Short mmCIF file of C-alpha atoms in Angstrom, two decimals:
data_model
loop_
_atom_site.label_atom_id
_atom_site.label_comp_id
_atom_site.label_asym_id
_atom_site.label_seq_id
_atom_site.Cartn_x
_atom_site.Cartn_y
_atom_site.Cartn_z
CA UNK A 1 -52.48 -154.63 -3.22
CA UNK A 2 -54.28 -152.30 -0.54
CA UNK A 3 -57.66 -151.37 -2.12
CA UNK A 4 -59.33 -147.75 -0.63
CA UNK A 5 -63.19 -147.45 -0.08
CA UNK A 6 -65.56 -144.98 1.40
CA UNK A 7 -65.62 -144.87 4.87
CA UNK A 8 -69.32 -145.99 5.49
CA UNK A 9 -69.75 -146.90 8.83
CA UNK A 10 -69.05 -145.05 12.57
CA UNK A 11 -65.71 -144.94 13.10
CA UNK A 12 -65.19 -144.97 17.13
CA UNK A 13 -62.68 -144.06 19.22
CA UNK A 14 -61.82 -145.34 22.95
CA UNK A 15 -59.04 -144.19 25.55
CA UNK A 16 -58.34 -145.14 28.93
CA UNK A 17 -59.57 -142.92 31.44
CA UNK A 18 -56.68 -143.82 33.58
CA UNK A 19 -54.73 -141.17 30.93
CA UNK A 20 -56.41 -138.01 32.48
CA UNK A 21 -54.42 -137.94 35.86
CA UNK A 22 -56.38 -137.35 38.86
CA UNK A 23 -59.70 -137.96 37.74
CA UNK A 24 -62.08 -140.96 38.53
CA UNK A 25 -64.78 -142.47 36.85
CA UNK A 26 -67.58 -144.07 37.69
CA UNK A 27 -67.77 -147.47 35.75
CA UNK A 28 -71.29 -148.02 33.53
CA UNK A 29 -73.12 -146.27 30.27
CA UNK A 30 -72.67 -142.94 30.86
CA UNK A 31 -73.59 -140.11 28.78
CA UNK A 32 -69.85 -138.14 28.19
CA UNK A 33 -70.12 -134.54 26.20
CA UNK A 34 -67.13 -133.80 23.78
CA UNK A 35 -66.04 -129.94 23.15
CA UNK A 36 -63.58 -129.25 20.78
CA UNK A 37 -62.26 -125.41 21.65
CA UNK A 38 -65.34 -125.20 23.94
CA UNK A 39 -67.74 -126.04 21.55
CA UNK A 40 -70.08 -129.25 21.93
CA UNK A 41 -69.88 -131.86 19.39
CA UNK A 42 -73.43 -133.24 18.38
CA UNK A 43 -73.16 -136.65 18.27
CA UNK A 44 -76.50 -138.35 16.18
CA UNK A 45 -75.59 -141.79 15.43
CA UNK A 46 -73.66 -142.79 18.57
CA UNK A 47 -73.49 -140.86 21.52
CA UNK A 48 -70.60 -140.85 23.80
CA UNK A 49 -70.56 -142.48 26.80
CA UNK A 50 -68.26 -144.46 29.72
CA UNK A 51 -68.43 -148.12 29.40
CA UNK A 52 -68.38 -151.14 31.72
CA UNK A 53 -64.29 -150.99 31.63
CA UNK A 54 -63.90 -147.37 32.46
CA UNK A 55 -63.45 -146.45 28.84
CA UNK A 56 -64.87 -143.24 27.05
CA UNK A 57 -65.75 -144.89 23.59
CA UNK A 58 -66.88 -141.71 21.35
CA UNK A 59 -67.36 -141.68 17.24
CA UNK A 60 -64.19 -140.30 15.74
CA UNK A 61 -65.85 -139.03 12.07
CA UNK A 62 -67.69 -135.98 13.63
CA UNK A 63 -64.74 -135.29 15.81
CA UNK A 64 -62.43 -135.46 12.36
CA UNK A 65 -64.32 -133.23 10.42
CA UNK A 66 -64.76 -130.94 13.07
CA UNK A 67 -60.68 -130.85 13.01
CA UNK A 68 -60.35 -130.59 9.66
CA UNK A 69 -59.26 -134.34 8.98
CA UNK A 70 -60.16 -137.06 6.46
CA UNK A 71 -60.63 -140.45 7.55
CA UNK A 72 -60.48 -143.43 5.57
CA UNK A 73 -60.82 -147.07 5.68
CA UNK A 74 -57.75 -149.46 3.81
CA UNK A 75 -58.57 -152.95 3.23
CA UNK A 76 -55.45 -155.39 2.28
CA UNK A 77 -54.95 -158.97 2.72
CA UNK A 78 -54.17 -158.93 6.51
CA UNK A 79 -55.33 -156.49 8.86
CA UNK A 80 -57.82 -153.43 8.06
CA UNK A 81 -56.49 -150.02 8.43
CA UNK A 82 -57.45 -146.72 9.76
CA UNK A 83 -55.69 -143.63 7.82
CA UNK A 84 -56.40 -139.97 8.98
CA UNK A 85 -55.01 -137.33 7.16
CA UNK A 86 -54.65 -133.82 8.75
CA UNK A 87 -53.60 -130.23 7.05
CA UNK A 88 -52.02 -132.08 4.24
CA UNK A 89 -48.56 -132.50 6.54
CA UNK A 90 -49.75 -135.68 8.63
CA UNK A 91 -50.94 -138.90 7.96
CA UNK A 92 -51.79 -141.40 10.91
CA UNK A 93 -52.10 -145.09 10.17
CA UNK A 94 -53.61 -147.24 12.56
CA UNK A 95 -53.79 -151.07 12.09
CA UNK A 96 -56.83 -153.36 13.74
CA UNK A 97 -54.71 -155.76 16.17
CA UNK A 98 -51.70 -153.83 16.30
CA UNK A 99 -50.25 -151.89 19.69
CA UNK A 100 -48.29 -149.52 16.88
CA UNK A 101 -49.53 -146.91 14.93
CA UNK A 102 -47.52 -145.11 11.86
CA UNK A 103 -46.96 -141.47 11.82
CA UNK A 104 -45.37 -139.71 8.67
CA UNK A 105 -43.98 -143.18 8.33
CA UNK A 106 -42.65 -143.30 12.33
CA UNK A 107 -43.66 -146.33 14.74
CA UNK A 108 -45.10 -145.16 17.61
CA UNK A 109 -46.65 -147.24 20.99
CA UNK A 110 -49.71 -147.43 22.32
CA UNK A 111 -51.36 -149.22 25.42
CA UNK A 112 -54.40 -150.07 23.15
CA UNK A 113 -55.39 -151.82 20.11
CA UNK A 114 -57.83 -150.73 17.51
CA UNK A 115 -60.27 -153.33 16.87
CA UNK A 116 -63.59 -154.01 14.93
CA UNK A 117 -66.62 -154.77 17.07
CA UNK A 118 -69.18 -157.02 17.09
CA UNK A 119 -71.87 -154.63 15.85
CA UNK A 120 -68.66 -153.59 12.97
CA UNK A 121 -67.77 -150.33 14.72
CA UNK A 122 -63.65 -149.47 14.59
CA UNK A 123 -62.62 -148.66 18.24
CA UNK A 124 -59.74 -146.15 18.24
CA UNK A 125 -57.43 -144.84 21.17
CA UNK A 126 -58.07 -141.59 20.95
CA UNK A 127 -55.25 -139.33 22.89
CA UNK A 128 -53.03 -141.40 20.59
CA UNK A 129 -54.94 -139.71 17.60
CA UNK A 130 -55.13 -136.40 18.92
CA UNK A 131 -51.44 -136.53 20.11
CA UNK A 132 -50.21 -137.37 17.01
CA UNK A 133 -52.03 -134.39 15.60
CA UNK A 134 -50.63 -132.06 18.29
CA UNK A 135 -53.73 -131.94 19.82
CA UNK A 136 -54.57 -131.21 23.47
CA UNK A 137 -57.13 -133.89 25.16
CA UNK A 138 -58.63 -133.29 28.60
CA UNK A 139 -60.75 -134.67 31.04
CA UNK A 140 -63.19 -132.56 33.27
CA UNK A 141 -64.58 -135.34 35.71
CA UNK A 142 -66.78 -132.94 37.24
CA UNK A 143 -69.22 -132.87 34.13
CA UNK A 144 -67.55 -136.04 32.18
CA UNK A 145 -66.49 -133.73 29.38
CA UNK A 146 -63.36 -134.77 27.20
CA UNK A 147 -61.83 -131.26 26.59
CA UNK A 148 -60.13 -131.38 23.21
CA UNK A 149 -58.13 -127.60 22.08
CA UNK A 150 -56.37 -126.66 19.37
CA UNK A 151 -53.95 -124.12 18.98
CA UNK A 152 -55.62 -122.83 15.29
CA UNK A 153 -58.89 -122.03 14.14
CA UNK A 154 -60.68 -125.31 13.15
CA UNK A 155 -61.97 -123.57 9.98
CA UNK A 156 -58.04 -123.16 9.34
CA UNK A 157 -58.70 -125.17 5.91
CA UNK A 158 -60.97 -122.38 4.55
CA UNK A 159 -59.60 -119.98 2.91
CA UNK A 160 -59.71 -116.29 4.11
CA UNK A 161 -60.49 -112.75 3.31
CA UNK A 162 -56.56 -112.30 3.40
CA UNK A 163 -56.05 -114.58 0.28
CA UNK A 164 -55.76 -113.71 -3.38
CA UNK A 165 -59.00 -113.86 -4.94
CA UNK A 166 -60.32 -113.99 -8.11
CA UNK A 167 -64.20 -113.24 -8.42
CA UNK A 168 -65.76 -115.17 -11.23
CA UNK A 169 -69.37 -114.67 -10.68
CA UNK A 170 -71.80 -112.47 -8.79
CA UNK A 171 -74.94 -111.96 -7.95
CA UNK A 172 -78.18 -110.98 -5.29
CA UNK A 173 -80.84 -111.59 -3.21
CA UNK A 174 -82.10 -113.46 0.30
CA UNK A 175 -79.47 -115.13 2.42
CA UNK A 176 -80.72 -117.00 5.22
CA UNK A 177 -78.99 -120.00 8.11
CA UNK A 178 -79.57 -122.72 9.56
CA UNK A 179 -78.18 -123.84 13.33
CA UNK A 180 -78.47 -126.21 16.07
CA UNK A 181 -81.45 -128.34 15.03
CA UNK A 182 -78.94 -129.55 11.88
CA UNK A 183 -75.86 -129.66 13.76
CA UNK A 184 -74.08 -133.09 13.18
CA UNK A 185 -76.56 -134.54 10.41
CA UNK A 186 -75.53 -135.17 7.18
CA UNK A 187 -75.20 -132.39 4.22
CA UNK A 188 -75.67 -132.99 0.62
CA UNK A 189 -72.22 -133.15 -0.05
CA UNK A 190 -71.61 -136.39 2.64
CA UNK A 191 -70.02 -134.15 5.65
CA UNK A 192 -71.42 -133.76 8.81
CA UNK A 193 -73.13 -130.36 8.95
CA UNK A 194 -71.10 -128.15 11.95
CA UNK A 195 -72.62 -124.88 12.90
CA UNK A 196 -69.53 -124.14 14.12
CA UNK A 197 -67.88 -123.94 11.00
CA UNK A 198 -67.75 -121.35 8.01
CA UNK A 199 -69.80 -123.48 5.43
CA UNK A 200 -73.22 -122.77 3.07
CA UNK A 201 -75.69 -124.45 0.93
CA UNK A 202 -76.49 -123.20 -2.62
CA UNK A 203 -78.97 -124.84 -4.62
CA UNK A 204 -76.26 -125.21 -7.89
CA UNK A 205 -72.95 -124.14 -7.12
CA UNK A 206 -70.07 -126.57 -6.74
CA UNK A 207 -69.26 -128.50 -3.52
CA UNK A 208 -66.32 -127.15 -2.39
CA UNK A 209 -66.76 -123.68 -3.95
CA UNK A 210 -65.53 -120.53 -1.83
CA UNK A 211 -67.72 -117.81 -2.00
CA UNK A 212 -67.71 -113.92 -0.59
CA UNK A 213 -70.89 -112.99 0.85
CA UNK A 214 -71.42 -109.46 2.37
CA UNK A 215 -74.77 -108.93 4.22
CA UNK A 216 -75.83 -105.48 2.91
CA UNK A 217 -77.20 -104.65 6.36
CA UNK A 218 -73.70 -104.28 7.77
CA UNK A 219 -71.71 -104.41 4.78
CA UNK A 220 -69.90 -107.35 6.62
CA UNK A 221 -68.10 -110.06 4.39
CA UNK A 222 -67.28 -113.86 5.43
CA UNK A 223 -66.16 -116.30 2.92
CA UNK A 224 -67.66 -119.88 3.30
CA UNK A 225 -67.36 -123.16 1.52
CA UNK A 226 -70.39 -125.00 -0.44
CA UNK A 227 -70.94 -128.27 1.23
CA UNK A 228 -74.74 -128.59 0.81
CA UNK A 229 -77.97 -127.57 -1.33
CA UNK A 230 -80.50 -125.29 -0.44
CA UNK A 231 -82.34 -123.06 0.39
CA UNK A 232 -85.44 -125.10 -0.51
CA UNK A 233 -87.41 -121.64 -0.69
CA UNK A 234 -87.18 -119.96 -4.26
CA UNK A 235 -86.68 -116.29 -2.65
CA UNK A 236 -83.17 -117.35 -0.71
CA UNK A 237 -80.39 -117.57 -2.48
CA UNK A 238 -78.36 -119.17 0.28
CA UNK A 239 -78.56 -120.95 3.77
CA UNK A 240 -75.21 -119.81 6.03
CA UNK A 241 -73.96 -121.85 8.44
CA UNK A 242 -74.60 -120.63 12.42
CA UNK A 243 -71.31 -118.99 12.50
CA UNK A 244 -71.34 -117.61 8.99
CA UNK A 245 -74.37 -116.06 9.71
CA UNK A 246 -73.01 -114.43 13.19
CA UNK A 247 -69.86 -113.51 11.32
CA UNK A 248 -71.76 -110.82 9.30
CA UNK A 249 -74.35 -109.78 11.56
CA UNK A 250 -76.95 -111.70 10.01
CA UNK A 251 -78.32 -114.40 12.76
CA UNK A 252 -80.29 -111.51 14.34
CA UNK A 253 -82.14 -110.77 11.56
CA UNK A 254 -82.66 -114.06 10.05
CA UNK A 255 -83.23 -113.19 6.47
CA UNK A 256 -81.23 -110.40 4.98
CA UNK A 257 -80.21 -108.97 1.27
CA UNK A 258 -76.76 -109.95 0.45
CA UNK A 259 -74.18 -109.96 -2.22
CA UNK A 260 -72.20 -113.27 -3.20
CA UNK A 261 -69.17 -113.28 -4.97
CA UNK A 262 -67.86 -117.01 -6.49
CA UNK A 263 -64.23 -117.33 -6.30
CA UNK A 264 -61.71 -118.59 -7.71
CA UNK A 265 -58.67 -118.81 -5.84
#
């Protein structure tokens, strides 16, 4: 009987460099930078970097969440698993030992094995990931950056301005954001904080709640998801994300009044 659990330790994920045709690498710890659509991945934990056998070993869970995945961990009575789940239409099973991964149920090859660690990290090929996601993977040997695009917006899995809404709640007051210095710790809610992406604290509201807010300044909307609590100062009534906050022409300013509306889609 296969038994699920929280993923609670640093998923990683390795590739051969020999995948990224015409390219060279030198051989040692070096320090690799990961974009996804030209954006830099923060990496806290465990940074990236080029290892004694000319692989790129990077952490997969900031990289998932970045993409709009879920990653879990399956334990049954032979070999752990690996399941990633993308846009509700793909789920990726990889099994420690095996040279096979399942796809929607397909067997598919690889030239590399998943395997636990000695220090209990899970090493993952990672084109074989990001193919099977439809995901573009390069490699810039010039600056050792592993190029990663996406034909979508990553915040694809929030909902939009364009969708049926139903407001349930409103109110007003101080909006301000938070940025770089935050970008890849932890939020209250257990994901990885990404400036990058269309998200907000609130110091009660629901995790996962979608909310309008307009910055009166501009009389600019964005709708971001709760996935952390704040602001810690009693006159804000909510911290925006980086982008959220350049979205409606607030970043400038820093603090601005704004209107939030709760919805309910």
């Amino acid at each position: 009987m296969k038994i699920r659990k929280s993923f609670k330790f640093t998923l990683v994920i390795s590739f051969f460099s020999l995948l990224f045709m015409g390219t060279s690498i030198v051989q040692g710890h070096e320090k690799v930078s990961v974009l996804v659509n030209d954006n830099e991945i923060n990496f806290h934990d465990q940074k990236p970097y080029i290892d004694n056998n000319s692989r790129t070993q990077v952490p997969i869970r900031a990289i998932s969440e970045t993409l709009g995945a879920n990653v879990d961990w399956i334990s049954n009575s032979n070999n752990g698993q690996v399941q990633i789940k993308h846009n509700d239409n793909t789920e990726i099973l990889f099994t420690i030992g095996e040279s096979h991964f399942l796809r929607n149920g397909e067997t598919i090859k690889m030239d590399t094995k998943p395997k636990i660690t000695n220090n209990q990290r899970t090493v993952l090929p990672l084109r074989a990931m990001t193919e099977a996601l439809g995901i573009q993977v390069d490699w810039d040997g010039t600056n050792k950056h592993v190029l990663i695009t996406t034909d979508n917006d990553i915040n694809d899995n929030y909902i939009k301005d364009n969708d049926e809404h139903e407001v349930t709640e409103t109110m007003n007051g101080t909006a301000s954001w938070y940025g770089s210095d935050f970008h890849g710790s932890n939020t209250a809610s257990g994901e990885t904080y990404d400036k990058n992406a269309l998200t907000a604290a609130h110091p009660t509201l629901p995790f996962g709640t979608n909310v309008r807010v307009t910055f009166k300044r501009t009389n600019e909307s964005v709708i971001v998801r709760i996935n952390d609590r704040g602001p810690f100062s009693p006159d804000r009534i909510i911290d925006l994300s980086k982008k959220a906050a350049d979205t409606i022409g607030l970043k400038p300013h820093g603090l601005g009044e704004v209107t939030i509306e709760v919805l309910d889609k």
